[in-house]
Amino acid sequence: NAGVTQTPKFQVLKTGQSMTLQCAQDMNHEYMSWYRQDPGMGLRLIHYSVGAGITDQGEVPNGYNVSRSTTEDFPLRLLSAAPSQTSVYFCASSYSKLAGSTDTQYFGPGTRLTVL
Amino acid sequence: GEDVEQSLFLSVREGDSSVINCTYTDSSSTYLYWYKQEPGAGLQLLTYIFSNMDMKQDQRLTVLLNKKDKHLSLRIADTQTGDSAIYFCAESPYTGKLIFGQGTTLQVKP
């Protein structure tokens, strides 16, 4: 298993450009999430999905769209990039649907995005 | 609301014990987690504790939970230079969602 993969690893955008960060997992996990990591702020949840065709907003969803057409893929779209979206983005996946599950969230290696 | 707080930096000497502290607000979280992030890498689950437990030990790691004070700590015994990383405390108020603290950077001096 490759686990959780993310592409690209690095990206530089100009303000106003759009792009899609890719995330894929080959573990047949139901749950997938996108987080952003900023210095001194830990990780904050952007969007998450509890299964194919189902998505919901996290703490900081503005400026981002997601879709989940397959179990394996969970792309994150930046519609019109802004400098405030400069961050490291992590995708994560986990299996269980049960509340309070111990099931580990597996994280991808991250995408470092700079918006000029 | 949901909030997790950690101190930002801890420096110890190799061989000493490290204690990283965390406070959280959501008493409904069934599990609390510790993640480790090495430079340039994603997050790796270190350990977790069920909310009705006071302590969990896993080799060099000891997790203590004070549910009354909503305080969680991670003790690393015999700290090594390879333990240098950022450590995140996280709570899970509901499935698929983790609330992270800001992360504690652990520096281990030889």
Short mmCIF file of C-alpha atoms in Angstrom, two decimals:
data_model
loop_
_atom_site.label_atom_id
_atom_site.label_comp_id
_atom_site.label_asym_id
_atom_site.label_seq_id
_atom_site.Cartn_x
_atom_site.Cartn_y
_atom_site.Cartn_z
CA ASN A 1 0.00 0.00 0.00
CA ALA A 2 1.20 3.50 -0.82
CA GLY A 3 -0.89 4.95 2.04
CA VAL A 4 -1.95 8.58 1.59
CA THR A 5 -0.31 10.36 -1.33
CA GLN A 6 -0.42 14.06 -2.13
CA THR A 7 0.62 15.99 -5.21
CA PRO A 8 2.28 18.32 -5.81
CA LYS A 9 4.83 18.57 -2.98
CA PHE A 10 5.50 22.23 -3.68
CA GLN A 11 3.54 24.88 -5.55
CA VAL A 12 3.85 28.61 -6.11
CA LEU A 13 0.81 30.52 -7.32
CA LYS A 14 0.02 34.11 -8.12
CA THR A 15 -2.90 35.85 -6.43
CA GLY A 16 -6.11 35.01 -8.24
CA GLN A 17 -4.93 31.77 -9.82
CA SER A 18 -6.80 28.55 -9.20
CA MET A 19 -5.43 25.09 -8.64
CA THR A 20 -6.27 21.66 -7.28
CA LEU A 21 -4.30 19.81 -4.63
CA GLN A 22 -4.59 16.09 -5.13
CA CYS A 23 -5.00 13.48 -2.40
CA ALA A 24 -5.42 9.75 -2.82
CA GLN A 25 -5.45 6.77 -0.49
CA ASP A 26 -5.39 3.08 -1.28
CA MET A 27 -6.54 1.77 2.11
CA ASN A 28 -10.28 1.82 1.36
CA HIS A 29 -10.80 4.40 4.08
CA GLU A 30 -14.21 6.00 4.47
CA TYR A 31 -13.05 9.21 6.10
CA MET A 32 -10.81 11.77 4.43
CA SER A 33 -9.89 15.26 5.60
CA TRP A 34 -7.90 18.30 4.57
CA TYR A 35 -5.95 20.35 7.11
CA ARG A 36 -3.77 23.39 6.80
CA GLN A 37 -0.77 23.97 9.05
CA ASP A 38 0.42 27.46 9.88
CA PRO A 39 3.24 28.38 12.29
CA GLY A 40 2.10 28.51 15.91
CA MET A 41 -1.46 27.45 15.03
CA GLY A 42 -1.28 23.70 14.75
CA LEU A 43 -3.46 22.05 12.13
CA ARG A 44 -6.90 23.37 11.27
CA LEU A 45 -9.57 21.36 9.50
CA ILE A 46 -10.66 22.77 6.14
CA HIS A 47 -13.11 20.16 4.81
CA TYR A 48 -13.78 16.54 5.45
CA SER A 49 -15.69 13.65 3.90
CA VAL A 50 -17.34 10.67 5.55
CA GLY A 51 -17.71 8.73 2.31
CA ALA A 52 -18.03 9.02 -1.44
CA GLY A 53 -20.49 11.76 -2.37
CA ILE A 54 -20.54 13.29 1.14
CA THR A 55 -18.51 16.31 2.22
CA ASP A 56 -18.75 18.87 5.01
CA GLN A 57 -17.00 22.01 6.18
CA GLY A 58 -14.41 22.19 8.91
CA GLU A 59 -13.10 25.19 10.83
CA VAL A 60 -11.64 27.18 7.92
CA PRO A 61 -13.51 26.29 4.70
CA ASN A 62 -13.65 29.70 3.01
CA GLY A 63 -11.82 29.87 -0.30
CA TYR A 64 -11.70 26.08 -0.73
CA ASN A 65 -13.92 23.53 -2.43
CA VAL A 66 -13.85 19.75 -2.23
CA SER A 67 -15.60 16.82 -3.85
CA ARG A 68 -15.53 13.07 -3.23
CA SER A 69 -16.59 11.20 -6.33
CA THR A 70 -14.65 8.05 -5.37
CA THR A 71 -13.54 6.47 -2.10
CA GLU A 72 -9.89 6.86 -3.10
CA ASP A 73 -9.65 10.52 -4.09
CA PHE A 74 -10.36 13.75 -2.25
CA PRO A 75 -9.09 16.80 -4.19
CA LEU A 76 -8.96 20.28 -2.65
CA ARG A 77 -9.60 23.21 -4.98
CA LEU A 78 -8.47 26.76 -4.45
CA LEU A 79 -10.82 28.90 -6.50
CA SER A 80 -8.92 32.19 -6.45
CA ALA A 81 -5.69 31.95 -4.48
CA ALA A 82 -4.87 34.61 -1.90
CA PRO A 83 -1.62 35.21 0.06
CA SER A 84 -3.50 34.18 3.24
CA GLN A 85 -3.69 30.68 1.76
CA THR A 86 0.08 30.29 1.89
CA SER A 87 0.44 27.24 4.12
CA VAL A 88 1.29 23.57 4.29
CA TYR A 89 -1.69 21.39 3.41
CA PHE A 90 -2.14 17.88 4.76
CA CYS A 91 -4.60 15.27 3.67
CA ALA A 92 -5.57 12.49 6.08
CA SER A 93 -7.72 9.38 5.96
CA SER A 94 -9.19 6.91 8.43
CA TYR A 95 -11.59 4.01 8.34
CA SER A 96 -14.10 3.96 11.12
CA LYS A 97 -17.49 5.63 11.16
CA LEU A 98 -17.97 5.05 14.87
CA ALA A 99 -18.00 8.04 17.18
CA GLY A 100 -14.93 8.19 19.36
CA SER A 101 -13.11 5.64 17.28
CA THR A 102 -9.45 5.07 17.99
CA ASP A 103 -8.88 4.49 14.33
CA THR A 104 -5.71 6.21 13.34
CA GLN A 105 -5.81 9.11 10.94
CA TYR A 106 -3.07 8.52 8.38
CA PHE A 107 -1.48 11.69 7.05
CA GLY A 108 0.03 12.39 3.67
CA PRO A 109 3.45 14.07 3.36
CA GLY A 110 1.95 17.52 2.72
CA THR A 111 1.89 20.14 -0.02
CA ARG A 112 3.75 23.41 0.57
CA LEU A 113 1.84 26.20 -1.14
CA THR A 114 3.06 29.77 -1.57
CA VAL A 115 0.75 32.43 -2.96
CA LEU A 116 2.49 35.58 -4.15
CA GLY B 1 -16.08 25.79 21.93
CA GLU B 2 -13.36 23.37 21.09
CA ASP B 3 -9.83 24.45 21.92
CA VAL B 4 -6.54 22.71 22.63
CA GLU B 5 -3.59 24.56 24.15
CA GLN B 6 0.07 23.59 24.38
CA SER B 7 3.28 25.35 25.26
CA LEU B 8 5.32 26.05 22.15
CA PHE B 9 8.83 24.96 23.07
CA LEU B 10 10.67 22.53 25.34
CA SER B 11 14.41 21.92 25.55
CA VAL B 12 15.95 18.95 27.38
CA ARG B 13 19.29 17.15 27.53
CA GLU B 14 19.74 13.72 26.02
CA GLY B 15 18.90 11.04 28.58
CA ASP B 16 16.56 13.27 30.60
CA SER B 17 12.79 12.86 30.68
CA SER B 18 10.60 15.22 28.65
CA VAL B 19 7.11 16.21 29.71
CA ILE B 20 4.84 17.92 27.21
CA ASN B 21 1.59 19.35 28.54
CA CYS B 22 -1.75 20.04 26.91
CA THR B 23 -5.14 21.37 28.00
CA TYR B 24 -8.38 20.84 26.12
CA THR B 25 -11.94 22.09 26.43
CA ASP B 26 -14.30 19.51 24.92
CA SER B 27 -15.20 17.00 27.61
CA SER B 28 -17.15 14.89 25.10
CA SER B 29 -13.98 13.70 23.34
CA THR B 30 -13.77 9.96 23.82
CA TYR B 31 -10.12 9.71 22.84
CA LEU B 32 -7.16 12.07 23.08
CA TYR B 33 -4.13 11.72 20.89
CA TRP B 34 -0.46 12.57 20.64
CA TYR B 35 1.04 13.01 17.17
CA LYS B 36 4.69 13.54 16.22
CA GLN B 37 5.88 15.57 13.24
CA GLU B 38 9.49 15.35 12.11
CA PRO B 39 10.91 18.16 9.93
CA GLY B 40 9.39 18.23 6.46
CA ALA B 41 7.13 15.26 7.16
CA GLY B 42 3.49 14.57 7.87
CA LEU B 43 2.04 13.62 11.22
CA GLN B 44 2.53 10.23 12.80
CA LEU B 45 0.30 8.92 15.56
CA LEU B 46 2.41 8.25 18.67
CA THR B 47 -0.20 7.13 21.13
CA TYR B 48 -3.73 7.78 22.34
CA ILE B 49 -5.69 7.43 25.57
CA PHE B 50 -9.33 6.61 26.18
CA SER B 51 -11.08 9.31 28.19
CA ASN B 52 -11.97 7.00 31.09
CA MET B 53 -8.32 6.10 31.70
CA ASP B 54 -5.88 7.99 33.91
CA MET B 55 -2.65 6.65 32.50
CA LYS B 56 -1.30 4.70 29.58
CA GLN B 57 2.25 3.46 29.19
CA ASP B 58 3.81 2.40 25.91
CA GLN B 59 7.56 1.66 26.11
CA ARG B 60 9.25 5.05 26.74
CA LEU B 61 5.98 6.96 26.47
CA THR B 62 3.62 7.64 29.37
CA VAL B 63 0.36 9.51 28.88
CA LEU B 64 -1.39 11.00 31.90
CA LEU B 65 -4.96 12.26 31.74
CA ASN B 66 -6.64 14.43 34.36
CA LYS B 67 -10.19 14.55 33.09
CA LYS B 68 -11.40 16.86 35.87
CA ASP B 69 -8.85 19.53 34.91
CA LYS B 70 -8.92 18.59 31.19
CA HIS B 71 -5.15 18.21 31.25
CA LEU B 72 -3.15 15.74 29.19
CA SER B 73 0.58 15.14 29.34
CA LEU B 74 3.11 13.09 27.42
CA ARG B 75 6.25 11.92 29.18
CA ILE B 76 9.16 10.62 27.12
CA ALA B 77 11.68 8.71 29.23
CA ASP B 78 15.39 8.69 28.33
CA THR B 79 14.90 11.30 25.61
CA GLN B 80 17.08 10.80 22.55
CA THR B 81 18.15 13.19 19.79
CA GLY B 82 15.84 11.27 17.45
CA ASP B 83 12.92 12.43 19.59
CA SER B 84 13.49 16.02 18.42
CA ALA B 85 10.27 16.95 16.62
CA ILE B 86 7.02 18.83 17.02
CA TYR B 87 4.46 17.07 19.22
CA PHE B 88 0.77 17.74 18.77
CA CYS B 89 -1.97 17.02 21.23
CA ALA B 90 -5.41 16.44 19.64
CA GLU B 91 -8.94 15.73 20.75
CA SER B 92 -11.69 14.17 18.66
CA PRO B 93 -15.10 15.68 19.47
CA TYR B 94 -16.70 13.58 16.76
CA THR B 95 -15.78 11.11 14.11
CA GLY B 96 -13.41 12.23 11.40
CA LYS B 97 -12.53 15.49 13.12
CA LEU B 98 -9.38 16.19 15.09
CA ILE B 99 -8.80 19.44 16.97
CA PHE B 100 -5.06 20.05 17.29
CA GLY B 101 -3.04 22.13 19.67
CA GLN B 102 -0.42 24.50 18.31
CA GLY B 103 2.32 21.93 18.71
CA THR B 104 5.30 21.78 21.10
CA THR B 105 8.75 21.84 19.54
CA LEU B 106 11.00 19.48 21.50
CA GLN B 107 14.71 20.23 21.25
CA VAL B 108 17.05 17.54 22.56
CA LYS B 109 20.60 18.69 23.30
CA PRO B 110 23.42 16.14 23.25
#
